[in-house]
mmCIF file of C-alpha atoms in Angstrom:
data_model
loop_
_atom_site.group_PDB
_atom_site.id
_atom_site.type_symbol
_atom_site.label_atom_id
_atom_site.label_comp_id
_atom_site.label_asym_id
_atom_site.label_seq_id
_atom_site.Cartn_x
_atom_site.Cartn_y
_atom_site.Cartn_z
ATOM 1 C CA MET A 137 0.000 0.000 0.000
ATOM 2 C CA ASN A 138 2.898 2.392 0.546
ATOM 3 C CA LYS A 139 3.481 2.513 -3.233
ATOM 4 C CA TYR A 140 -0.117 3.459 -3.920
ATOM 5 C CA LEU A 141 -0.165 6.059 -1.155
ATOM 6 C CA ALA A 142 3.036 7.538 -2.568
ATOM 7 C CA GLU A 143 1.423 7.778 -6.023
ATOM 8 C CA PHE A 144 -1.663 9.413 -4.493
ATOM 9 C CA VAL A 145 0.417 12.017 -2.647
ATOM 10 C CA GLY A 146 2.723 12.616 -5.597
ATOM 11 C CA THR A 147 -0.111 13.143 -8.077
ATOM 12 C CA PHE A 148 -1.888 15.356 -5.554
ATOM 13 C CA TRP A 149 1.214 17.565 -5.468
ATOM 14 C CA LEU A 150 1.549 17.602 -9.260
ATOM 15 C CA VAL A 151 -2.047 18.752 -9.806
ATOM 16 C CA LEU A 152 -2.067 21.192 -6.906
ATOM 17 C CA GLY A 153 1.301 22.671 -7.829
ATOM 18 C CA GLY A 154 0.896 22.719 -11.589
ATOM 19 C CA CYS A 155 -2.786 23.544 -11.966
ATOM 20 C CA GLY A 156 -2.650 25.725 -8.868
ATOM 21 C CA SER A 157 0.014 27.892 -10.475
ATOM 22 C CA ALA A 158 -2.167 28.223 -13.583
ATOM 23 C CA VAL A 159 -5.353 29.093 -11.693
ATOM 24 C CA LEU A 160 -3.935 31.262 -8.913
ATOM 25 C CA ALA A 161 -0.725 32.790 -10.209
ATOM 26 C CA ALA A 162 -0.540 32.766 -14.018
ATOM 27 C CA ALA A 163 -2.170 36.172 -14.494
ATOM 28 C CA PHE A 164 -2.185 37.555 -10.967
ATOM 29 C CA PRO A 165 -3.646 40.296 -11.046
ATOM 30 C CA GLU A 166 -1.737 42.224 -13.678
ATOM 31 C CA VAL A 167 1.739 40.701 -13.454
ATOM 32 C CA GLY A 168 1.680 36.932 -13.060
ATOM 33 C CA ILE A 169 4.020 34.038 -13.737
ATOM 34 C CA GLY A 170 2.612 33.435 -17.242
ATOM 35 C CA PHE A 171 3.028 30.324 -19.387
ATOM 36 C CA ALA A 172 6.717 29.994 -18.527
ATOM 37 C CA GLY A 173 5.990 30.063 -14.811
ATOM 38 C CA VAL A 174 3.252 27.443 -15.116
ATOM 39 C CA ALA A 175 5.549 25.235 -17.205
ATOM 40 C CA LEU A 176 8.253 25.509 -14.560
ATOM 41 C CA ALA A 177 5.757 24.746 -11.786
ATOM 42 C CA PHE A 178 4.741 21.461 -13.431
ATOM 43 C CA GLY A 179 8.373 20.527 -13.912
ATOM 44 C CA LEU A 180 9.189 21.341 -10.293
ATOM 45 C CA THR A 181 6.370 19.164 -8.962
ATOM 46 C CA VAL A 182 7.806 16.143 -10.757
ATOM 47 C CA LEU A 183 11.386 17.012 -9.845
ATOM 48 C CA THR A 184 10.613 17.390 -6.144
ATOM 49 C CA MET A 185 8.435 14.294 -5.961
ATOM 50 C CA ALA A 186 10.947 12.192 -7.881
ATOM 51 C CA PHE A 187 13.439 12.838 -5.091
ATOM 52 C CA ALA A 188 10.769 12.390 -2.400
ATOM 53 C CA ILE A 189 9.019 9.195 -3.525
ATOM 54 C CA GLY A 190 10.982 7.844 -6.469
ATOM 55 C CA HIS A 191 12.555 5.207 -4.243
ATOM 56 C CA ILE A 192 9.101 4.150 -2.980
ATOM 57 C CA SER A 193 6.852 3.963 -6.031
ATOM 58 C CA GLY A 194 8.993 5.037 -8.959
ATOM 59 C CA CYS A 195 7.148 8.384 -9.018
ATOM 60 C CA HIS A 196 4.920 7.769 -12.043
ATOM 61 C CA LEU A 197 2.216 10.332 -11.070
ATOM 62 C CA ASN A 198 0.566 9.680 -14.407
ATOM 63 C CA PRO A 199 -1.518 6.794 -15.838
ATOM 64 C CA ALA A 200 0.147 7.239 -19.228
ATOM 65 C CA VAL A 201 3.596 6.861 -17.654
ATOM 66 C CA SER A 202 2.502 3.701 -15.845
ATOM 67 C CA VAL A 203 1.096 2.236 -19.089
ATOM 68 C CA GLY A 204 4.200 3.293 -20.999
ATOM 69 C CA LEU A 205 6.538 1.691 -18.477
ATOM 70 C CA TRP A 206 4.463 -1.474 -18.665
ATOM 71 C CA ALA A 207 4.679 -1.402 -22.470
ATOM 72 C CA GLY A 208 8.417 -0.913 -22.131
ATOM 73 C CA GLY A 209 8.806 -3.930 -19.864
ATOM 74 C CA ARG A 210 9.614 -1.848 -16.803
ATOM 75 C CA PHE A 211 6.382 -2.273 -14.812
ATOM 76 C CA PRO A 212 4.204 -5.282 -13.901
ATOM 77 C CA ALA A 213 0.679 -5.466 -15.343
ATOM 78 C CA ASN A 214 -0.857 -6.481 -12.010
ATOM 79 C CA GLN A 215 0.010 -3.096 -10.497
ATOM 80 C CA LEU A 216 -1.389 -0.977 -13.333
ATOM 81 C CA PHE A 217 -4.951 -0.588 -12.069
ATOM 82 C CA PRO A 218 -4.096 0.285 -8.437
ATOM 83 C CA TYR A 219 -1.426 2.757 -9.596
ATOM 84 C CA ILE A 220 -3.854 4.445 -11.989
ATOM 85 C CA ALA A 221 -6.612 4.518 -9.363
ATOM 86 C CA ALA A 222 -4.261 6.135 -6.828
ATOM 87 C CA GLN A 223 -3.098 8.706 -9.367
ATOM 88 C CA VAL A 224 -6.611 9.679 -10.450
ATOM 89 C CA LEU A 225 -7.804 9.942 -6.846
ATOM 90 C CA GLY A 226 -4.818 12.105 -5.969
ATOM 91 C CA GLY A 227 -5.605 14.392 -8.889
ATOM 92 C CA ILE A 228 -9.282 14.684 -7.955
ATOM 93 C CA VAL A 229 -8.516 15.499 -4.315
ATOM 94 C CA ALA A 230 -5.987 18.118 -5.417
ATOM 95 C CA GLY A 231 -8.596 19.607 -7.752
ATOM 96 C CA GLY A 232 -10.992 19.818 -4.815
ATOM 97 C CA VAL A 233 -8.445 21.577 -2.616
ATOM 98 C CA LEU A 234 -7.651 23.999 -5.437
ATOM 99 C CA TYR A 235 -11.375 24.638 -5.957
ATOM 100 C CA VAL A 236 -11.819 25.512 -2.271
ATOM 101 C CA ILE A 237 -8.863 27.918 -2.394
ATOM 102 C CA ALA A 238 -9.776 29.543 -5.717
ATOM 103 C CA SER A 239 -13.467 29.935 -4.887
ATOM 104 C CA GLY A 240 -12.505 32.250 -2.031
ATOM 105 C CA GLN A 241 -12.059 35.001 -4.610
ATOM 106 C CA ALA A 242 -15.209 37.008 -5.232
ATOM 107 C CA ASP A 243 -15.140 36.815 -9.044
ATOM 108 C CA PHE A 244 -14.067 33.164 -9.309
ATOM 109 C CA ASP A 245 -15.774 31.320 -12.174
ATOM 110 C CA VAL A 246 -14.952 27.640 -12.553
ATOM 111 C CA SER A 247 -16.505 27.579 -16.031
ATOM 112 C CA ALA A 248 -13.748 29.943 -17.208
ATOM 113 C CA GLY A 249 -11.436 26.957 -17.383
ATOM 114 C CA PHE A 250 -9.901 26.060 -14.015
ATOM 115 C CA ALA A 251 -6.741 24.888 -15.867
ATOM 116 C CA ALA A 252 -8.757 22.235 -17.729
ATOM 117 C CA ASN A 253 -7.426 20.826 -20.987
ATOM 118 C CA GLY A 254 -9.309 21.419 -24.199
ATOM 119 C CA TYR A 255 -9.301 21.774 -27.961
ATOM 120 C CA GLY A 256 -11.210 23.928 -30.449
ATOM 121 C CA GLU A 257 -12.805 26.867 -28.689
ATOM 122 C CA HIS A 258 -11.423 25.570 -25.387
ATOM 123 C CA SER A 259 -7.814 25.493 -26.575
ATOM 124 C CA PRO A 260 -5.881 28.545 -25.274
ATOM 125 C CA GLY A 261 -4.763 29.243 -28.846
ATOM 126 C CA GLY A 262 -7.883 27.978 -30.601
ATOM 127 C CA TYR A 263 -6.207 24.840 -31.979
ATOM 128 C CA ALA A 264 -8.411 22.189 -33.604
ATOM 129 C CA LEU A 265 -8.947 18.623 -32.393
ATOM 130 C CA ILE A 266 -6.361 17.130 -34.780
ATOM 131 C CA SER A 267 -3.696 19.581 -33.584
ATOM 132 C CA ALA A 268 -4.476 18.725 -29.968
ATOM 133 C CA LEU A 269 -4.424 14.988 -30.687
ATOM 134 C CA VAL A 270 -1.076 15.062 -32.484
ATOM 135 C CA CYS A 271 0.439 17.380 -29.886
ATOM 136 C CA GLU A 272 -0.568 15.200 -26.934
ATOM 137 C CA VAL A 273 0.568 11.978 -28.607
ATOM 138 C CA VAL A 274 3.969 13.377 -29.610
ATOM 139 C CA MET A 275 4.634 15.208 -26.324
ATOM 140 C CA THR A 276 3.840 12.097 -24.272
ATOM 141 C CA MET A 277 5.892 9.949 -26.627
ATOM 142 C CA MET A 278 8.939 12.143 -26.038
ATOM 143 C CA PHE A 279 8.252 12.217 -22.298
ATOM 144 C CA LEU A 280 8.416 8.415 -22.143
ATOM 145 C CA ILE A 281 11.610 8.317 -24.176
ATOM 146 C CA VAL A 282 13.233 10.701 -21.691
ATOM 147 C CA ILE A 283 11.838 8.850 -18.665
ATOM 148 C CA MET A 284 13.030 5.465 -19.887
ATOM 149 C CA GLY A 285 16.399 6.826 -20.947
ATOM 150 C CA ALA A 286 17.005 8.753 -17.732
ATOM 151 C CA THR A 287 16.087 5.715 -15.607
ATOM 152 C CA ASP A 288 18.013 3.188 -17.697
ATOM 153 C CA ALA A 289 20.521 1.225 -15.617
ATOM 154 C CA ARG A 290 23.264 2.617 -17.878
ATOM 155 C CA ALA A 291 22.346 6.242 -17.144
ATOM 156 C CA PRO A 292 23.542 8.235 -14.097
ATOM 157 C CA ALA A 293 20.656 7.554 -11.714
ATOM 158 C CA SER A 294 21.032 10.638 -9.545
ATOM 159 C CA PHE A 295 20.270 12.913 -12.501
ATOM 160 C CA ALA A 296 17.035 11.218 -13.589
ATOM 161 C CA PRO A 297 14.676 13.512 -11.613
ATOM 162 C CA ILE A 298 16.324 16.589 -13.109
ATOM 163 C CA ALA A 299 16.064 15.315 -16.684
ATOM 164 C CA ILE A 300 12.438 14.251 -16.225
ATOM 165 C CA GLY A 301 11.396 17.473 -14.503
ATOM 166 C CA LEU A 302 13.047 19.633 -17.159
ATOM 167 C CA CYS A 303 11.467 17.519 -19.911
ATOM 168 C CA LEU A 304 8.006 18.152 -18.474
ATOM 169 C CA THR A 305 8.806 21.870 -18.260
ATOM 170 C CA LEU A 306 9.806 21.889 -21.933
ATOM 171 C CA ILE A 307 6.675 19.981 -22.900
ATOM 172 C CA HIS A 308 4.543 22.648 -21.219
ATOM 173 C CA LEU A 309 6.470 25.476 -22.866
ATOM 174 C CA ILE A 310 5.638 23.923 -26.240
ATOM 175 C CA SER A 311 2.054 22.823 -25.750
ATOM 176 C CA ILE A 312 0.256 25.077 -23.241
ATOM 177 C CA PRO A 313 -1.076 27.204 -26.149
ATOM 178 C CA VAL A 314 -2.416 24.091 -27.887
ATOM 179 C CA THR A 315 -4.208 22.109 -25.159
ATOM 180 C CA ASN A 316 -3.177 23.711 -21.843
ATOM 181 C CA THR A 317 -0.891 20.627 -21.759
ATOM 182 C CA SER A 318 -2.092 17.345 -20.381
ATOM 183 C CA VAL A 319 0.252 14.416 -21.198
ATOM 184 C CA ASN A 320 -1.346 13.071 -18.011
ATOM 185 C CA PRO A 321 -4.906 11.722 -17.748
ATOM 186 C CA ALA A 322 -4.936 12.085 -13.938
ATOM 187 C CA ARG A 323 -4.015 15.775 -14.188
ATOM 188 C CA SER A 324 -6.774 16.320 -16.764
ATOM 189 C CA THR A 325 -9.407 14.406 -14.789
ATOM 190 C CA GLY A 326 -8.483 16.123 -11.531
ATOM 191 C CA VAL A 327 -9.761 19.490 -12.724
ATOM 192 C CA ALA A 328 -12.238 18.493 -15.466
ATOM 193 C CA ILE A 329 -14.725 17.003 -13.012
ATOM 194 C CA TYR A 330 -15.074 20.377 -11.276
ATOM 195 C CA VAL A 331 -15.537 22.255 -14.551
ATOM 196 C CA GLY A 332 -18.004 19.692 -15.929
ATOM 197 C CA GLY A 333 -19.717 20.310 -19.273
ATOM 198 C CA TRP A 334 -17.224 20.847 -22.075
ATOM 199 C CA ALA A 335 -14.233 19.734 -19.996
ATOM 200 C CA LEU A 336 -15.763 16.311 -19.367
ATOM 201 C CA ALA A 337 -16.948 16.048 -22.972
ATOM 202 C CA GLN A 338 -13.381 16.601 -24.227
ATOM 203 C CA LEU A 339 -11.669 14.543 -21.515
ATOM 204 C CA TRP A 340 -11.543 11.420 -23.718
ATOM 205 C CA LEU A 341 -8.762 12.944 -25.819
ATOM 206 C CA PHE A 342 -6.614 13.530 -22.746
ATOM 207 C CA TRP A 343 -6.841 9.860 -21.832
ATOM 208 C CA VAL A 344 -6.476 8.350 -25.295
ATOM 209 C CA ALA A 345 -3.685 10.531 -26.716
ATOM 210 C CA PRO A 346 -1.282 10.375 -23.741
ATOM 211 C CA ILE A 347 -1.681 6.598 -23.377
ATOM 212 C CA VAL A 348 -1.124 6.017 -27.101
ATOM 213 C CA GLY A 349 1.862 8.373 -27.078
ATOM 214 C CA ALA A 350 3.349 6.704 -24.021
ATOM 215 C CA ALA A 351 3.124 3.230 -25.571
ATOM 216 C CA ILE A 352 4.751 4.496 -28.767
ATOM 217 C CA GLY A 353 7.519 6.254 -26.856
ATOM 218 C CA ALA A 354 8.268 3.203 -24.717
ATOM 219 C CA ASN A 355 8.626 0.993 -27.780
ATOM 220 C CA ILE A 356 10.792 3.534 -29.573
ATOM 221 C CA TYR A 357 13.112 3.639 -26.573
ATOM 222 C CA LYS A 358 13.259 -0.153 -26.425
ATOM 223 C CA ALA A 359 14.281 -0.176 -30.099
ATOM 224 C CA ILE A 360 16.997 2.463 -29.846
ATOM 225 C CA ALA A 361 18.371 1.244 -26.510
ATOM 226 C CA LYS A 362 19.070 -2.317 -27.601
ATOM 227 C CA GLU A 363 22.647 -3.389 -27.114
ATOM 228 C CA ASP A 364 24.525 -5.186 -29.877
ATOM 229 C CA GLY A 365 23.364 -8.774 -30.165
ATOM 230 C CA GLU A 366 19.975 -8.247 -28.489
ATOM 231 C CA SER A 367 16.945 -9.458 -30.406
#
């Protein structure tokens, strides 16, 4: 159970830290942290939790990462469902805490977005569904390649959290304008259920695309990381 509790706490911190920075600080009130600050906040949540719980649960914090590591032969299938359940619950609880904090402001309007992911009219830059789909698949694919490479037994282990955290920061710098950046179904679900309506209607993409991208990325890494003589 300690692994699942670690995943719950870690995903809670990712959603609270990342989405919290977007909701509370991105445009506060005239000078905020902006896209770059939100991107850094997401990266820092993973970096800090990787050091805190990486030795306990592996610090997945993301159903797509868990599926990708399974596809890459790094994670047992019998732990997939409890890991994903813990991650989604952690995200939902974090969304609830963020809702309580944010709703203390007089003009708070959860329907304005609440850091939810979206496409079309709900994309920050007005990007269409196909753009959002391709973006989420490719970004998650690259995330898994970095995760698997940084945690390879041949890589310097102490630097893995830094590489992974900076990769997630870069992913957000690229894709916040397109989808508000998911690459993580638990992060998307954690806020979408409080927005309801359009956010729940579009949530399917932010489960399907990251999981597909993660599986592709894991298999690409397996192919390029083979040593001479391996089949």
